Amino acid sequence: MSFFFSNVSQAEEGVRKKSKVREWIEAALFAVVAATLIRTFIFEAFVIPSASMEKTLLVNDFIFVSKISYGPRIPNTPLAWPFTHHTLPFTKNIQPFTTAIEWPYKRLPGFSSVKRNDVIVFNYPCGDSVLKNLAGEDEDYYSMYRSLGDEYIRKNYPPIVTRPVDKRENWIKRCVAVSGDTLQIIDGIVYINGQPGKVPLHFEARYFVTMPDHKPIDSQLLDQLESDHISRPTIDSTMFIYNLSSANVDTLRARGAIVKRKTYDAFGDSRVFPFDVKHYEWNEDCFGPLYIPQKGATVKLDTLTLPFYQRIIDTYEHNTLRRDGDKIYINGQETTTYTFKMNYYWMMGDNRNESTDSRFWGFVPEDHIVGKAWIIWLSYHKNRIRWGRLFSSIQ
């Protein structure tokens, strides 16, 4: 009997024992699954590539973005390689996902809704269609189409690349207006519902600067100001243009510099939303008033209001839109109104004059919201760590 039990225990031990290779494979698979779930539903790491959010966020700030703040999205394209986005690393145009299965927009419950002045990561709304240049980099199809025309694009670019919502480029800006707000910009100052909007603590604007020696700001002082910007000369050879925070302005004036605010003074900028200079002579510093669509709200539709809401109707909310003279048809029915199916938001950079934001492409739909910028976990500049920025919260 003892011999029988001994054989059984030895057999069981042989069955249970795993090879080192199998143990490593199982551990790796567990790590990948766990990391993917965390990245999808809890938080994700991003790096700041541009100066559009200075001084709140600087180039080469590494941040964590909370996805549970507004509720994590269920992926639109669940079949994808882990830890990839719209293009496979080390390739120019290989997509690491398939649209064989596409799930409709759904968001799990979160701790809060989007609030004014939140710093938010979102999928670029016009990123559904992109062009690839010779270097394999993305170029905005819609802005190229408006400036160069369809014939030029067809002759000089490969086929248009289309992407589902969750695979569009990730951008980061500040939400200055939420659904239901009315926004207006007067001389570079944002007004929300008729009242001046909150100015971010590290907000930057464009200034004319004349230093005491009539030369550009030297590199040592630029480092002190934490600025990567190259000076731009004006007609006056002693005056230069910089983007500065209020603290930077105080520092320069204390050194004897003459510093004056500069706003954009050209009207009818064709780059600015809604791209209708005939009826809306707006620019980046003089803009609106504009209503930010709210779910369930109904607006009047005519040839004057259609430019604001056309992309919402036919692209974001998937209707068939047709215009015949002064008549507007949605899903084959003539209409003079439209009721929104989602909430929308208006995003702008804190470095206001160096930011390509909602002024240049319009509203951000709620299904494009990725998460709330949470904390800076690493930051470096010119191969040096910015120790004072580590583990600081994003305001």
Coordinates of C-alpha atoms in Angstrom, one line a residue:
M1 CA 0.0 0.0 0.0
S2 CA 2.8 2.4 0.9
F3 CA 4.4 1.6 -2.5
F4 CA 1.1 2.5 -4.3
F5 CA 0.8 5.9 -2.6
S6 CA 4.5 6.6 -3.2
N7 CA 4.0 6.1 -6.9
V8 CA 0.9 8.3 -7.0
S9 CA 2.7 11.2 -5.2
Q10 CA 5.6 10.9 -7.6
A11 CA 3.3 10.9 -10.6
E12 CA 1.4 14.0 -9.3
E13 CA 4.7 15.8 -8.7
G14 CA 5.8 15.0 -12.2
V15 CA 2.5 16.4 -13.6
R16 CA 2.6 19.6 -11.6
K17 CA 6.2 20.4 -12.2
K18 CA 6.7 23.0 -15.0
S19 CA 9.7 23.8 -17.0
K20 CA 11.5 27.1 -16.6
V21 CA 10.5 28.1 -20.1
R22 CA 6.8 27.5 -19.4
E23 CA 7.0 29.4 -16.2
W24 CA 8.6 32.4 -18.0
I25 CA 6.0 32.3 -20.7
E26 CA 3.1 32.2 -18.3
A27 CA 4.6 35.0 -16.2
A28 CA 5.1 37.1 -19.4
L29 CA 1.5 36.5 -20.5
F30 CA 0.1 37.4 -17.1
A31 CA 2.2 40.6 -17.1
V32 CA 1.0 41.5 -20.6
V33 CA -2.7 40.9 -19.8
A34 CA -2.4 42.8 -16.5
A35 CA -0.6 45.8 -18.0
T36 CA -3.1 45.9 -20.9
L37 CA -6.0 46.0 -18.5
I38 CA -4.4 48.7 -16.5
R39 CA -3.6 50.7 -19.6
T40 CA -7.1 50.3 -21.0
F41 CA -9.2 50.9 -17.9
I42 CA -7.1 52.7 -15.2
F43 CA -4.3 54.9 -16.4
E44 CA -1.8 55.3 -19.3
A45 CA 1.5 57.0 -19.8
F46 CA 2.0 59.7 -22.3
V47 CA 4.8 62.1 -23.2
I48 CA 4.4 65.8 -24.2
P49 CA 5.8 66.3 -27.7
S50 CA 5.1 70.0 -28.3
A51 CA 5.0 73.4 -26.6
S52 CA 1.3 74.0 -26.9
M53 CA 0.6 73.5 -23.2
E54 CA 3.5 75.6 -21.8
K55 CA 4.2 76.4 -19.0
T56 CA 1.6 74.0 -17.5
L57 CA 3.3 71.1 -19.4
L58 CA 6.7 71.2 -21.0
V59 CA 8.2 69.3 -23.9
N60 CA 9.5 65.9 -22.6
D61 CA 7.2 65.9 -19.6
F62 CA 6.1 62.3 -19.0
I63 CA 2.6 62.1 -17.6
F64 CA 0.1 59.6 -16.3
V65 CA -3.5 60.0 -17.6
S66 CA -6.3 58.8 -15.4
K67 CA -9.0 56.9 -17.3
I68 CA -11.2 56.3 -14.3
S69 CA -11.8 60.0 -13.8
Y70 CA -14.4 60.2 -16.5
G71 CA -14.9 56.5 -16.9
P72 CA -12.8 54.2 -19.1
R73 CA -14.0 53.6 -22.7
I74 CA -14.6 50.1 -24.0
P75 CA -12.2 49.8 -27.0
N76 CA -13.7 50.3 -30.4
T77 CA -11.2 47.9 -31.9
P78 CA -10.5 45.1 -29.3
L79 CA -8.4 43.1 -31.7
A80 CA -5.0 44.8 -31.5
W81 CA -1.4 44.1 -30.5
P82 CA -0.7 45.1 -26.9
F83 CA 0.9 48.4 -26.1
T84 CA 0.5 49.8 -29.7
H85 CA -1.7 52.5 -31.0
H86 CA -2.4 53.3 -34.7
T87 CA 1.0 52.3 -36.2
L88 CA 3.3 49.4 -35.5
P89 CA 6.6 50.6 -33.9
F90 CA 9.5 50.9 -36.3
T91 CA 7.2 50.9 -39.3
K92 CA 5.7 53.8 -41.3
N93 CA 2.2 52.5 -42.1
I94 CA 1.5 49.0 -40.7
Q95 CA -1.6 49.1 -38.6
P96 CA -1.3 46.9 -35.4
F97 CA -5.1 46.4 -35.2
T98 CA -8.0 45.1 -37.3
T99 CA -11.5 46.5 -37.8
A100 CA -12.9 43.0 -38.3
I101 CA -14.6 43.5 -34.9
E102 CA -15.7 47.0 -34.0
W103 CA -17.7 47.8 -30.9
P104 CA -19.9 50.9 -30.5
Y105 CA -19.0 53.7 -28.1
K106 CA -19.5 52.8 -24.5
R107 CA -18.0 54.3 -21.4
L108 CA -17.9 52.7 -17.9
P109 CA -18.9 54.9 -14.9
G110 CA -16.3 57.3 -13.7
F111 CA -15.7 59.5 -10.7
S112 CA -16.7 62.8 -12.4
S113 CA -17.7 64.4 -15.6
V114 CA -15.5 66.7 -17.7
K115 CA -15.2 70.1 -16.1
R116 CA -14.1 73.4 -17.4
N117 CA -10.3 73.9 -17.1
D118 CA -9.6 70.2 -16.8
V119 CA -6.4 69.2 -18.8
I120 CA -7.5 66.3 -21.0
V121 CA -6.1 63.8 -23.4
F122 CA -8.4 63.0 -26.3
N123 CA -8.3 61.4 -29.7
Y124 CA -7.8 64.1 -32.4
P125 CA -11.2 64.6 -33.9
C126 CA -10.0 65.1 -37.5
G127 CA -7.7 62.1 -37.2
D128 CA -10.2 59.8 -38.9
S129 CA -8.5 60.6 -42.2
V130 CA -4.8 61.2 -42.5
L131 CA -2.2 61.6 -45.2
K132 CA 1.3 60.1 -45.0
N133 CA 4.3 62.2 -46.2
L134 CA 7.5 60.8 -47.6
A135 CA 8.9 60.4 -44.1
G136 CA 5.9 58.3 -43.1
E137 CA 4.6 61.0 -40.8
D138 CA 0.9 62.0 -40.5
E139 CA -0.4 65.1 -42.2
D140 CA -3.9 66.5 -41.6
Y141 CA -6.1 65.5 -44.6
Y142 CA -8.7 68.2 -44.0
S143 CA -6.4 71.2 -43.7
M144 CA -4.5 70.0 -46.7
Y145 CA -7.7 69.5 -48.6
R146 CA -8.9 73.1 -47.8
S147 CA -5.6 74.6 -48.8
L148 CA -4.5 72.5 -51.8
G149 CA -7.6 70.8 -53.1
D150 CA -8.5 67.3 -53.9
E151 CA -6.7 67.0 -57.2
Y152 CA -3.3 68.0 -55.7
I153 CA -3.8 65.4 -52.9
R154 CA -4.6 62.6 -55.3
K155 CA -1.6 63.3 -57.4
N156 CA 1.0 63.8 -54.7
Y157 CA 0.0 61.6 -51.8
P158 CA -0.7 57.8 -51.3
P159 CA -4.2 56.7 -50.5
I160 CA -5.9 58.3 -47.5
V161 CA -5.4 56.3 -44.2
T162 CA -8.6 56.0 -42.2
R163 CA -8.7 55.2 -38.5
P164 CA -11.5 54.3 -35.9
V165 CA -12.0 56.7 -32.9
D166 CA -9.7 54.9 -30.4
K167 CA -6.8 54.7 -32.9
R168 CA -6.7 58.4 -33.8
E169 CA -3.7 60.4 -32.6
N170 CA -3.7 61.4 -28.9
W171 CA -3.7 65.1 -28.2
I172 CA -3.6 67.0 -24.9
K173 CA -5.3 70.4 -24.3
R174 CA -7.3 72.3 -21.6
C175 CA -11.1 72.1 -21.8
V176 CA -12.1 75.8 -21.7
A177 CA -15.8 75.2 -22.5
V178 CA -18.1 72.3 -21.8
S179 CA -21.4 71.2 -23.5
G180 CA -24.1 73.9 -23.2
D181 CA -21.6 76.8 -22.9
T182 CA -21.3 79.7 -25.2
L183 CA -17.8 80.7 -26.0
Q184 CA -16.3 83.9 -27.4
I185 CA -12.7 85.2 -27.7
I186 CA -12.2 89.0 -27.7
D187 CA -8.6 90.3 -28.2
G188 CA -7.2 87.0 -27.1
I189 CA -9.3 86.8 -23.9
V190 CA -11.7 83.8 -23.6
Y191 CA -15.3 84.5 -22.4
I192 CA -17.6 81.7 -21.3
N193 CA -21.3 82.6 -21.1
G194 CA -20.5 86.3 -21.2
Q195 CA -17.9 86.1 -18.4
P196 CA -14.1 86.1 -18.6
G197 CA -12.9 82.5 -18.4
K198 CA -10.4 81.3 -15.8
V199 CA -6.8 82.1 -16.8
P200 CA -4.5 79.0 -16.3
L201 CA -1.8 79.6 -13.7
H202 CA 1.0 79.1 -16.3
F203 CA -0.8 80.6 -19.3
E204 CA 1.4 81.9 -22.1
A205 CA 0.6 84.6 -24.7
R206 CA 2.5 86.3 -27.5
Y207 CA 4.5 89.4 -26.7
F208 CA 6.7 92.0 -28.4
V209 CA 10.0 92.2 -26.4
T210 CA 12.7 94.9 -26.7
M211 CA 15.7 94.1 -24.5
P212 CA 18.0 96.9 -23.1
D213 CA 20.8 95.8 -25.5
H214 CA 18.3 95.6 -28.5
K215 CA 19.2 91.9 -29.1
P216 CA 17.3 88.7 -28.7
I217 CA 17.0 87.1 -25.3
D218 CA 20.2 85.1 -24.7
S219 CA 20.2 81.4 -24.2
Q220 CA 21.0 81.5 -20.5
L221 CA 18.0 83.7 -19.8
L222 CA 15.8 81.5 -22.0
D223 CA 16.8 78.5 -19.9
Q224 CA 15.8 80.5 -16.8
L225 CA 12.5 81.2 -18.3
E226 CA 12.1 77.5 -19.3
S227 CA 11.5 78.5 -22.9
D228 CA 12.4 76.5 -26.0
H229 CA 11.1 79.2 -28.3
I230 CA 13.3 80.8 -31.0
S231 CA 12.8 84.6 -31.2
R232 CA 11.0 85.9 -34.3
P233 CA 12.1 89.4 -35.5
T234 CA 9.6 92.1 -36.4
I235 CA 10.0 95.0 -38.8
D236 CA 11.7 96.9 -36.0
S237 CA 15.1 95.2 -35.8
T238 CA 15.3 95.8 -32.0
M239 CA 12.0 94.1 -31.3
F240 CA 11.4 90.3 -31.1
I241 CA 8.3 88.1 -30.6
Y242 CA 8.2 85.6 -27.7
N243 CA 5.5 83.5 -26.0
L244 CA 5.7 84.3 -22.3
S245 CA 3.9 83.6 -19.1
S246 CA 3.0 86.5 -16.7
A247 CA 6.0 85.5 -14.5
N248 CA 8.3 85.6 -17.5
V249 CA 7.0 89.1 -18.3
D250 CA 7.7 90.3 -14.8
T251 CA 11.2 88.8 -15.0
L252 CA 12.0 90.6 -18.3
R253 CA 10.6 93.9 -17.1
A254 CA 12.7 93.7 -14.0
R255 CA 15.7 93.5 -16.3
G256 CA 14.7 96.6 -18.1
A257 CA 12.9 95.1 -21.1
I258 CA 9.9 96.7 -22.8
V259 CA 7.2 94.0 -23.1
K260 CA 3.9 94.5 -25.0
R261 CA 1.1 92.0 -25.7
K262 CA 0.5 91.1 -29.3
T263 CA -2.8 89.8 -30.7
Y264 CA -3.7 88.5 -34.1
D265 CA -5.2 91.4 -36.1
A266 CA -6.1 89.9 -39.4
F267 CA -9.7 89.1 -40.0
G268 CA -11.3 86.3 -42.0
D269 CA -8.6 83.6 -41.3
S270 CA -9.5 80.7 -43.6
R271 CA -7.7 78.2 -41.2
V272 CA -10.1 79.0 -38.4
F273 CA -13.3 77.1 -37.7
P274 CA -15.9 77.0 -39.3
F275 CA -13.7 77.8 -42.4
D276 CA -16.4 80.2 -43.8
V277 CA -14.7 83.6 -44.1
K278 CA -17.5 84.9 -46.2
H279 CA -19.9 84.8 -43.2
Y280 CA -17.6 84.6 -40.2
E281 CA -14.6 86.9 -40.2
W282 CA -13.0 85.2 -37.2
N283 CA -9.4 84.6 -36.3
E284 CA -7.6 82.9 -33.4
D285 CA -7.9 86.0 -31.1
C286 CA -11.3 87.3 -32.2
F287 CA -13.7 84.4 -32.4
G288 CA -17.4 83.6 -31.8
P289 CA -19.8 83.7 -30.1
L290 CA -20.2 79.9 -30.5
Y291 CA -22.6 77.4 -28.9
I292 CA -21.0 74.2 -27.6
P293 CA -23.4 71.4 -28.4
Q294 CA -25.1 69.5 -25.5
K295 CA -26.6 66.0 -25.7
G296 CA -30.4 66.4 -26.2
A297 CA -30.3 70.1 -27.2
T298 CA -31.9 71.1 -30.5
V299 CA -30.5 73.8 -32.8
K300 CA -31.8 75.6 -35.9
L301 CA -30.2 74.3 -39.1
D302 CA -29.8 76.6 -42.1
T303 CA -27.1 77.6 -44.5
L304 CA -25.5 79.9 -41.9
T305 CA -25.4 77.4 -39.0
L306 CA -24.7 74.2 -41.0
P307 CA -20.9 74.9 -41.2
F308 CA -20.7 74.7 -37.4
Y309 CA -22.6 71.3 -37.1
Q310 CA -22.0 69.6 -40.4
R311 CA -19.1 67.4 -39.2
I312 CA -21.1 66.5 -36.0
I313 CA -24.1 65.4 -38.1
D314 CA -22.4 63.3 -40.8
T315 CA -19.1 62.1 -39.2
Y316 CA -19.4 62.0 -35.4
E317 CA -23.1 61.0 -35.2
H318 CA -23.2 59.0 -38.4
N319 CA -26.1 60.5 -40.3
T320 CA -26.4 61.0 -44.1
L321 CA -26.3 64.7 -44.7
R322 CA -27.2 66.4 -48.0
R323 CA -27.6 70.0 -49.0
D324 CA -29.6 71.1 -52.0
G325 CA -29.6 74.9 -52.4
D326 CA -31.1 76.3 -49.2
K327 CA -32.6 72.9 -48.2
I328 CA -30.9 70.5 -45.8
Y329 CA -31.7 66.7 -45.8
I330 CA -30.7 64.4 -43.0
N331 CA -31.2 60.7 -43.6
G332 CA -33.3 61.6 -46.6
Q333 CA -35.7 63.9 -44.7
E334 CA -35.8 67.6 -45.2
T335 CA -35.2 69.4 -41.9
T336 CA -34.6 72.8 -40.3
T337 CA -33.4 71.5 -36.9
Y338 CA -31.0 69.0 -35.4
T339 CA -30.9 67.3 -31.9
F340 CA -27.5 66.3 -30.7
K341 CA -26.8 62.7 -29.6
M342 CA -23.6 63.4 -27.7
N343 CA -21.9 66.1 -25.6
Y344 CA -19.1 68.2 -27.1
Y345 CA -16.2 70.2 -25.7
W346 CA -13.9 73.0 -26.7
M347 CA -10.2 72.5 -26.1
M348 CA -7.4 75.1 -26.2
G349 CA -3.7 75.1 -25.3
D350 CA -2.2 77.1 -22.4
N351 CA 0.4 78.5 -24.8
R352 CA -2.5 80.1 -26.7
N353 CA -0.6 81.5 -29.7
E354 CA 1.4 78.3 -30.4
S355 CA -1.5 75.9 -30.1
T356 CA -3.4 74.2 -32.9
D357 CA -6.6 73.5 -31.0
S358 CA -10.4 73.7 -31.3
R359 CA -10.2 77.1 -33.0
F360 CA -8.7 75.3 -36.0
W361 CA -10.7 72.1 -36.1
G362 CA -13.8 72.5 -34.0
F363 CA -15.6 70.5 -31.3
V364 CA -14.3 67.4 -29.5
P365 CA -17.0 64.7 -29.1
E366 CA -17.4 62.9 -25.8
D367 CA -16.5 59.5 -27.4
H368 CA -13.0 61.0 -28.2
I369 CA -12.2 61.7 -24.6
V370 CA -9.4 59.4 -23.3
G371 CA -8.8 60.6 -19.8
K372 CA -7.8 63.4 -17.4
A373 CA -4.1 64.4 -17.2
W374 CA -3.1 63.5 -13.6
I375 CA 0.6 63.6 -12.7
I376 CA 4.1 64.3 -14.1
W377 CA 6.2 61.3 -13.2
L378 CA 9.3 62.3 -15.2
S379 CA 10.6 65.4 -17.0
Y380 CA 13.9 66.2 -18.7
H381 CA 15.4 69.0 -20.8
K382 CA 18.7 69.0 -22.7
N383 CA 19.7 65.6 -21.1
R384 CA 19.0 66.9 -17.6
I385 CA 16.2 65.9 -15.3
R386 CA 13.9 68.6 -14.2
W387 CA 13.8 67.5 -10.6
G388 CA 11.3 70.1 -9.5
R389 CA 8.6 68.7 -11.8
L390 CA 8.8 65.1 -10.8
F391 CA 5.6 63.7 -9.3
S392 CA 3.8 67.1 -9.5
S393 CA 0.1 67.2 -10.1
I394 CA -1.3 68.8 -13.3
Q395 CA -3.5 71.8 -12.6

